Amino acid sequence: MSIRTERVEAPERLRVLEIRHAESEPPGAYGPALYDTAETTTLRIWRESASVDLTDVDAIVVLGGAMGVGDADRIPWISDELDLLRRARDRGMPIWGVCLGAQMLAAAFGGEVYTGDVPELGVHRVILNDAGMSDPVWGGAVIEPTPREIDTVQWHFDTVTLPPGATLLASSESCVTQLFRVDNCYGVQFHLEAGGRLVGDWLSHPESRSSVAEVLGEPATDRFPAAAAAIESVTAPMADAVMRRWLHEVVGNGRSRW
C-alpha cells in the first residue's frame, strides 16, 4: 500500500477555525496539512467565547476531549459550541469533527449522542463501506490502493446516530458510526491523528489512565502507546492525506459559497 503525501497548494491561504476542548487534544497528525494549507485560529472553547464572527472563516476543525455532549448541564460552553456549529452549517461551511468533535457535529445536526454498549479503547480496526471507498476525500483519489480496513486508535465511551441526510462511510465491530459525511462536513470518531506519543500524553493524566485501565486492565493500558506507535507509519500519512484533500477539494473549491 502506498499513500500519496504530496503537498497541494491552494490559490490563497484558507482560513480555518480550530476548536480545542483541552490542550492535551491537539490536531496531531492532521496538523502539518492544516497549518501548511490554512491560516489557523485556535479557539480554546473552555476559556474563550464561542460568539465567533464566521465572516472570515472558511472551515472549522473540531477536535477531541474527555467530556461529552451529555455534560452540557455542568459545562455551559457545550451548548454554545453546538450553536456555533449550527451557525456554520447555516452558512454551508465545511466542518471536520474528531471524536468528541464528531459527536458535537452529529448533535448539532440532529443526531443523537449516547453511551455505547461497549467502550472502544485501544487499537481497533475500522472498515470502510462502499460509500467510504468511493468518497472523494477518503476514497481512492487520496490513497492508492485504498485500504478498506484501517487499524487506528480508539478512545471513546459515547457514540452517535447519524444526523438526517448523513452518509455512513465506515464502521467497526463495536461501533457502527465511525465515519460519516453530511454535505461537506465529516465526523471522524476514531483518532487517525494519534500516534504513540500522543496516546502516552493522554495516559499521563491519572483520571484518563484510570478510565482506560478500568476497561482494558493495567497490562493492556501499558501497551497502548506502543500499539499506537506500531500503526503510526500508516495512520499519520493517511491523516495528512485526507486532511489535505478535504482542505483543497472541499474547502478550497467551495470557499466562495460561504
mmCIF file of C-alpha atoms in Angstrom:
data_model
loop_
_atom_site.group_PDB
_atom_site.id
_atom_site.type_symbol
_atom_site.label_atom_id
_atom_site.label_comp_id
_atom_site.label_asym_id
_atom_site.label_seq_id
_atom_site.Cartn_x
_atom_site.Cartn_y
_atom_site.Cartn_z
ATOM 1 C CA MET A 1 0.000 0.000 0.000
ATOM 2 C CA SER A 2 1.304 3.453 -0.847
ATOM 3 C CA ILE A 3 -0.110 6.730 0.416
ATOM 4 C CA ARG A 4 0.230 9.941 -1.541
ATOM 5 C CA THR A 5 1.555 12.715 0.679
ATOM 6 C CA GLU A 6 2.404 15.397 -1.861
ATOM 7 C CA ARG A 7 1.536 18.917 -0.836
ATOM 8 C CA VAL A 8 -1.399 20.516 -2.625
ATOM 9 C CA GLU A 9 -1.195 24.305 -2.739
ATOM 10 C CA ALA A 10 -4.437 26.283 -2.730
ATOM 11 C CA PRO A 11 -4.505 29.559 -4.689
ATOM 12 C CA GLU A 12 -4.967 31.510 -1.445
ATOM 13 C CA ARG A 13 -4.420 30.623 2.148
ATOM 14 C CA LEU A 14 -7.576 29.202 3.659
ATOM 15 C CA ARG A 15 -8.883 30.472 6.981
ATOM 16 C CA VAL A 16 -9.695 27.697 9.441
ATOM 17 C CA LEU A 17 -11.099 27.913 12.947
ATOM 18 C CA GLU A 18 -9.673 25.120 15.109
ATOM 19 C CA ILE A 19 -11.791 24.370 18.187
ATOM 20 C CA ARG A 20 -9.939 22.730 21.063
ATOM 21 C CA HIS A 21 -11.608 21.279 24.123
ATOM 22 C CA ALA A 22 -8.331 20.744 26.022
ATOM 23 C CA GLU A 23 -4.640 21.494 25.473
ATOM 24 C CA SER A 24 -3.998 17.756 25.542
ATOM 25 C CA GLU A 25 -6.136 17.282 22.389
ATOM 26 C CA PRO A 26 -4.160 18.917 19.538
ATOM 27 C CA PRO A 27 -4.571 18.144 15.805
ATOM 28 C CA GLY A 28 -1.718 15.620 15.943
ATOM 29 C CA ALA A 29 -1.025 14.133 12.510
ATOM 30 C CA TYR A 30 -3.653 16.402 10.954
ATOM 31 C CA GLY A 31 -1.542 19.391 11.999
ATOM 32 C CA PRO A 32 1.038 19.586 9.164
ATOM 33 C CA ALA A 33 -1.646 19.633 6.460
ATOM 34 C CA LEU A 34 -3.790 22.051 8.432
ATOM 35 C CA TYR A 35 -1.023 24.527 9.209
ATOM 36 C CA ASP A 36 0.623 24.244 5.763
ATOM 37 C CA THR A 37 -2.627 24.977 3.959
ATOM 38 C CA ALA A 38 -4.514 27.380 6.201
ATOM 39 C CA GLU A 39 -4.211 30.389 8.439
ATOM 40 C CA THR A 40 -5.490 28.691 11.559
ATOM 41 C CA THR A 41 -7.055 30.412 14.550
ATOM 42 C CA THR A 42 -7.360 28.266 17.667
ATOM 43 C CA LEU A 43 -10.427 28.742 19.851
ATOM 44 C CA ARG A 44 -9.881 27.314 23.338
ATOM 45 C CA ILE A 45 -13.536 26.981 23.976
ATOM 46 C CA TRP A 46 -13.325 26.219 27.695
ATOM 47 C CA ARG A 47 -11.986 29.737 28.300
ATOM 48 C CA GLU A 48 -12.888 31.766 25.203
ATOM 49 C CA SER A 49 -16.252 32.872 23.856
ATOM 50 C CA ALA A 50 -17.975 30.808 21.174
ATOM 51 C CA SER A 51 -19.543 34.019 19.803
ATOM 52 C CA VAL A 52 -17.183 33.934 16.831
ATOM 53 C CA ASP A 53 -17.683 36.056 13.723
ATOM 54 C CA LEU A 54 -17.665 33.479 10.921
ATOM 55 C CA THR A 55 -17.394 36.058 8.142
ATOM 56 C CA ASP A 56 -13.651 35.470 7.755
ATOM 57 C CA VAL A 57 -13.726 31.701 8.324
ATOM 58 C CA ASP A 58 -13.648 29.125 5.512
ATOM 59 C CA ALA A 59 -13.914 25.955 7.601
ATOM 60 C CA ILE A 60 -13.928 24.596 11.145
ATOM 61 C CA VAL A 61 -11.929 21.705 12.624
ATOM 62 C CA VAL A 62 -13.360 20.437 15.932
ATOM 63 C CA LEU A 63 -11.014 18.287 18.000
ATOM 64 C CA GLY A 64 -11.464 15.733 20.784
ATOM 65 C CA GLY A 65 -11.941 15.967 24.527
ATOM 66 C CA ALA A 66 -12.692 13.910 27.613
ATOM 67 C CA MET A 67 -16.112 15.467 28.196
ATOM 68 C CA GLY A 68 -19.289 14.538 26.337
ATOM 69 C CA VAL A 69 -22.265 16.217 24.722
ATOM 70 C CA GLY A 70 -24.365 14.958 27.631
ATOM 71 C CA ASP A 71 -22.297 17.074 30.040
ATOM 72 C CA ALA A 72 -23.949 20.290 28.836
ATOM 73 C CA ASP A 73 -25.712 20.801 32.180
ATOM 74 C CA ARG A 74 -22.397 21.156 34.002
ATOM 75 C CA ILE A 75 -20.291 22.542 31.126
ATOM 76 C CA PRO A 76 -22.111 25.569 29.686
ATOM 77 C CA TRP A 77 -19.842 26.054 26.689
ATOM 78 C CA ILE A 78 -21.025 22.757 25.146
ATOM 79 C CA SER A 79 -24.369 24.335 24.233
ATOM 80 C CA ASP A 80 -22.532 27.425 22.974
ATOM 81 C CA GLU A 81 -20.368 25.279 20.719
ATOM 82 C CA LEU A 82 -23.385 23.445 19.326
ATOM 83 C CA ASP A 83 -24.909 26.821 18.463
ATOM 84 C CA LEU A 84 -21.663 27.827 16.749
ATOM 85 C CA LEU A 85 -21.658 24.666 14.639
ATOM 86 C CA ARG A 86 -25.294 25.245 13.663
ATOM 87 C CA ARG A 87 -24.433 28.790 12.581
ATOM 88 C CA ALA A 88 -21.596 27.412 10.490
ATOM 89 C CA ARG A 89 -23.849 24.846 8.844
ATOM 90 C CA ASP A 90 -26.434 27.534 8.063
ATOM 91 C CA ARG A 91 -23.679 29.241 6.071
ATOM 92 C CA GLY A 92 -22.829 25.986 4.261
ATOM 93 C CA MET A 93 -19.408 25.920 5.921
ATOM 94 C CA PRO A 94 -17.354 22.691 5.948
ATOM 95 C CA ILE A 95 -16.640 21.156 9.366
ATOM 96 C CA TRP A 96 -14.231 18.343 10.280
ATOM 97 C CA GLY A 97 -15.053 16.755 13.650
ATOM 98 C CA VAL A 98 -12.722 14.373 15.509
ATOM 99 C CA CYS A 99 -14.022 12.034 18.260
ATOM 100 C CA LEU A 100 -15.837 14.476 20.585
ATOM 101 C CA GLY A 101 -15.843 16.820 17.590
ATOM 102 C CA ALA A 102 -17.684 14.191 15.543
ATOM 103 C CA GLN A 103 -20.213 13.776 18.353
ATOM 104 C CA MET A 104 -20.685 17.552 18.603
ATOM 105 C CA LEU A 105 -21.195 17.740 14.852
ATOM 106 C CA ALA A 106 -23.756 14.924 14.926
ATOM 107 C CA ALA A 107 -25.657 16.509 17.831
ATOM 108 C CA ALA A 108 -25.648 19.958 16.218
ATOM 109 C CA PHE A 109 -27.062 18.485 13.006
ATOM 110 C CA GLY A 110 -29.873 16.482 14.618
ATOM 111 C CA GLY A 111 -28.260 13.156 15.519
ATOM 112 C CA GLU A 112 -28.334 11.513 18.947
ATOM 113 C CA VAL A 113 -25.282 11.059 21.188
ATOM 114 C CA TYR A 114 -25.454 8.256 23.748
ATOM 115 C CA THR A 115 -23.213 5.951 25.765
ATOM 116 C CA GLY A 116 -22.274 2.905 23.723
ATOM 117 C CA ASP A 117 -22.807 -0.657 24.874
ATOM 118 C CA VAL A 118 -19.040 -1.263 24.975
ATOM 119 C CA PRO A 119 -16.279 1.353 25.435
ATOM 120 C CA GLU A 120 -13.904 1.300 22.465
ATOM 121 C CA LEU A 121 -10.348 1.802 23.727
ATOM 122 C CA GLY A 122 -7.009 0.813 22.235
ATOM 123 C CA VAL A 123 -6.187 -0.002 18.615
ATOM 124 C CA HIS A 124 -9.170 -1.313 16.674
ATOM 125 C CA ARG A 125 -9.996 -1.929 13.040
ATOM 126 C CA VAL A 126 -12.273 0.412 11.101
ATOM 127 C CA ILE A 127 -13.805 -0.857 7.874
ATOM 128 C CA LEU A 128 -14.763 1.494 5.054
ATOM 129 C CA ASN A 129 -18.025 0.594 3.320
ATOM 130 C CA ASP A 130 -18.649 1.107 -0.395
ATOM 131 C CA ALA A 131 -19.630 4.748 0.169
ATOM 132 C CA GLY A 132 -16.381 5.290 2.056
ATOM 133 C CA MET A 133 -14.334 3.636 -0.674
ATOM 134 C CA SER A 134 -15.844 5.969 -3.274
ATOM 135 C CA ASP A 135 -15.831 9.097 -1.102
ATOM 136 C CA PRO A 136 -13.876 11.987 -2.691
ATOM 137 C CA VAL A 137 -11.855 12.562 0.496
ATOM 138 C CA TRP A 138 -11.442 9.043 1.916
ATOM 139 C CA GLY A 139 -11.509 7.004 -1.273
ATOM 140 C CA GLY A 140 -9.009 6.102 -3.974
ATOM 141 C CA ALA A 141 -8.403 9.697 -5.027
ATOM 142 C CA VAL A 142 -6.218 10.062 -1.926
ATOM 143 C CA ILE A 143 -4.818 6.646 -1.021
ATOM 144 C CA GLU A 144 -3.540 4.169 -3.586
ATOM 145 C CA PRO A 145 -4.681 1.486 -3.218
ATOM 146 C CA THR A 146 -7.330 2.477 -0.715
ATOM 147 C CA PRO A 147 -7.286 0.098 2.283
ATOM 148 C CA ARG A 148 -10.816 -0.969 3.155
ATOM 149 C CA GLU A 149 -9.647 -1.884 6.666
ATOM 150 C CA ILE A 150 -7.676 0.561 8.831
ATOM 151 C CA ASP A 151 -6.169 -0.154 12.245
ATOM 152 C CA THR A 152 -6.458 3.043 14.241
ATOM 153 C CA VAL A 153 -6.550 4.448 17.774
ATOM 154 C CA GLN A 154 -9.917 4.438 19.522
ATOM 155 C CA TRP A 155 -10.766 6.235 22.759
ATOM 156 C CA HIS A 156 -14.478 6.800 23.279
ATOM 157 C CA PHE A 157 -17.349 5.772 25.506
ATOM 158 C CA ASP A 158 -20.109 7.590 23.578
ATOM 159 C CA THR A 159 -21.381 7.023 20.066
ATOM 160 C CA VAL A 160 -23.939 8.640 17.764
ATOM 161 C CA THR A 161 -26.863 8.004 15.493
ATOM 162 C CA LEU A 162 -26.474 9.572 12.079
ATOM 163 C CA PRO A 163 -27.971 13.035 11.698
ATOM 164 C CA PRO A 164 -30.604 13.465 8.954
ATOM 165 C CA GLY A 165 -29.089 13.390 5.489
ATOM 166 C CA ALA A 166 -25.798 11.852 6.626
ATOM 167 C CA THR A 167 -23.970 9.101 4.748
ATOM 168 C CA LEU A 168 -22.211 6.381 6.756
ATOM 169 C CA LEU A 169 -18.679 5.772 5.456
ATOM 170 C CA ALA A 170 -17.094 3.361 7.954
ATOM 171 C CA SER A 171 -17.826 1.170 10.977
ATOM 172 C CA SER A 172 -16.001 -1.022 13.459
ATOM 173 C CA GLU A 173 -17.021 -4.228 15.192
ATOM 174 C CA SER A 174 -18.113 -2.361 18.330
ATOM 175 C CA CYS A 175 -19.320 0.922 16.844
ATOM 176 C CA VAL A 176 -21.432 1.319 13.729
ATOM 177 C CA THR A 177 -20.876 5.054 13.280
ATOM 178 C CA GLN A 178 -17.126 5.505 12.898
ATOM 179 C CA LEU A 179 -17.077 7.881 9.942
ATOM 180 C CA PHE A 180 -19.856 9.867 8.298
ATOM 181 C CA ARG A 181 -20.382 12.720 5.880
ATOM 182 C CA VAL A 182 -23.085 15.367 5.906
ATOM 183 C CA ASP A 183 -22.794 17.507 2.778
ATOM 184 C CA ASN A 184 -19.266 18.975 3.059
ATOM 185 C CA CYS A 185 -18.779 18.025 6.734
ATOM 186 C CA TYR A 186 -17.096 14.900 8.116
ATOM 187 C CA GLY A 187 -17.418 13.242 11.517
ATOM 188 C CA VAL A 188 -14.445 11.008 12.370
ATOM 189 C CA GLN A 189 -14.986 9.000 15.558
ATOM 190 C CA PHE A 190 -11.557 7.345 15.539
ATOM 191 C CA HIS A 191 -8.227 9.028 16.282
ATOM 192 C CA LEU A 192 -6.362 8.792 12.993
ATOM 193 C CA GLU A 193 -4.281 11.738 14.208
ATOM 194 C CA ALA A 194 -2.991 9.997 17.353
ATOM 195 C CA GLY A 195 0.316 8.148 17.491
ATOM 196 C CA GLY A 196 2.254 6.632 20.346
ATOM 197 C CA ARG A 197 3.457 9.903 21.825
ATOM 198 C CA LEU A 198 0.010 11.491 21.910
ATOM 199 C CA VAL A 199 -1.571 8.385 23.446
ATOM 200 C CA GLY A 200 1.207 8.382 26.039
ATOM 201 C CA ASP A 201 0.429 12.019 26.833
ATOM 202 C CA TRP A 202 -3.258 11.183 27.325
ATOM 203 C CA LEU A 203 -2.398 8.308 29.635
ATOM 204 C CA SER A 204 -0.121 10.536 31.712
ATOM 205 C CA HIS A 205 -3.244 12.120 33.203
ATOM 206 C CA PRO A 206 -4.283 9.936 36.174
ATOM 207 C CA GLU A 207 -8.022 10.275 35.581
ATOM 208 C CA SER A 208 -7.688 9.334 31.904
ATOM 209 C CA ARG A 209 -5.415 6.406 32.657
ATOM 210 C CA SER A 210 -7.782 5.142 35.335
ATOM 211 C CA SER A 211 -10.760 5.193 32.957
ATOM 212 C CA VAL A 212 -8.807 3.206 30.358
ATOM 213 C CA ALA A 213 -7.299 0.733 32.826
ATOM 214 C CA GLU A 214 -10.745 0.027 34.267
ATOM 215 C CA VAL A 215 -11.774 -1.265 30.839
ATOM 216 C CA LEU A 216 -8.549 -2.735 29.431
ATOM 217 C CA GLY A 217 -6.655 -3.678 32.586
ATOM 218 C CA GLU A 218 -3.226 -2.388 33.539
ATOM 219 C CA PRO A 219 -1.097 -4.554 31.183
ATOM 220 C CA ALA A 220 -3.086 -3.586 28.065
ATOM 221 C CA THR A 221 -3.091 0.050 29.166
ATOM 222 C CA ASP A 222 0.704 -0.093 29.477
ATOM 223 C CA ARG A 223 0.913 -1.477 25.933
ATOM 224 C CA PHE A 224 -1.464 1.082 24.440
ATOM 225 C CA PRO A 225 1.186 3.710 23.442
ATOM 226 C CA ALA A 226 3.363 1.073 21.768
ATOM 227 C CA ALA A 227 0.358 -0.296 19.895
ATOM 228 C CA ALA A 228 -0.446 3.217 18.664
ATOM 229 C CA ALA A 229 3.172 3.776 17.638
ATOM 230 C CA ALA A 230 3.199 0.494 15.686
ATOM 231 C CA ILE A 231 0.459 1.701 13.289
ATOM 232 C CA GLU A 232 1.687 5.278 13.013
ATOM 233 C CA SER A 233 3.581 4.672 9.752
ATOM 234 C CA VAL A 234 0.166 4.165 8.099
ATOM 235 C CA THR A 235 -2.167 6.357 10.141
ATOM 236 C CA ALA A 236 -0.037 9.529 10.183
ATOM 237 C CA PRO A 237 0.374 9.798 6.392
ATOM 238 C CA MET A 238 -3.272 8.855 5.941
ATOM 239 C CA ALA A 239 -4.350 11.633 8.322
ATOM 240 C CA ASP A 240 -2.187 14.058 6.361
ATOM 241 C CA ALA A 241 -3.608 12.876 3.035
ATOM 242 C CA VAL A 242 -7.285 13.078 3.942
ATOM 243 C CA MET A 243 -6.902 16.478 5.628
ATOM 244 C CA ARG A 244 -5.083 17.938 2.600
ATOM 245 C CA ARG A 245 -7.697 16.517 0.271
ATOM 246 C CA TRP A 246 -10.575 17.952 2.314
ATOM 247 C CA LEU A 247 -8.949 21.371 2.602
ATOM 248 C CA HIS A 248 -8.134 21.553 -1.095
ATOM 249 C CA GLU A 249 -11.078 19.851 -2.797
ATOM 250 C CA VAL A 250 -13.914 20.629 -0.374
ATOM 251 C CA VAL A 251 -12.930 23.806 1.472
ATOM 252 C CA GLY A 252 -10.773 25.455 -1.179
ATOM 253 C CA ASN A 253 -13.052 24.755 -4.125
ATOM 254 C CA GLY A 254 -16.198 25.814 -2.261
ATOM 255 C CA ARG A 255 -14.992 28.835 -0.280
ATOM 256 C CA SER A 256 -16.872 31.333 -2.431
ATOM 257 C CA ARG A 257 -20.199 29.843 -1.273
ATOM 258 C CA TRP A 258 -19.971 30.852 2.404
#
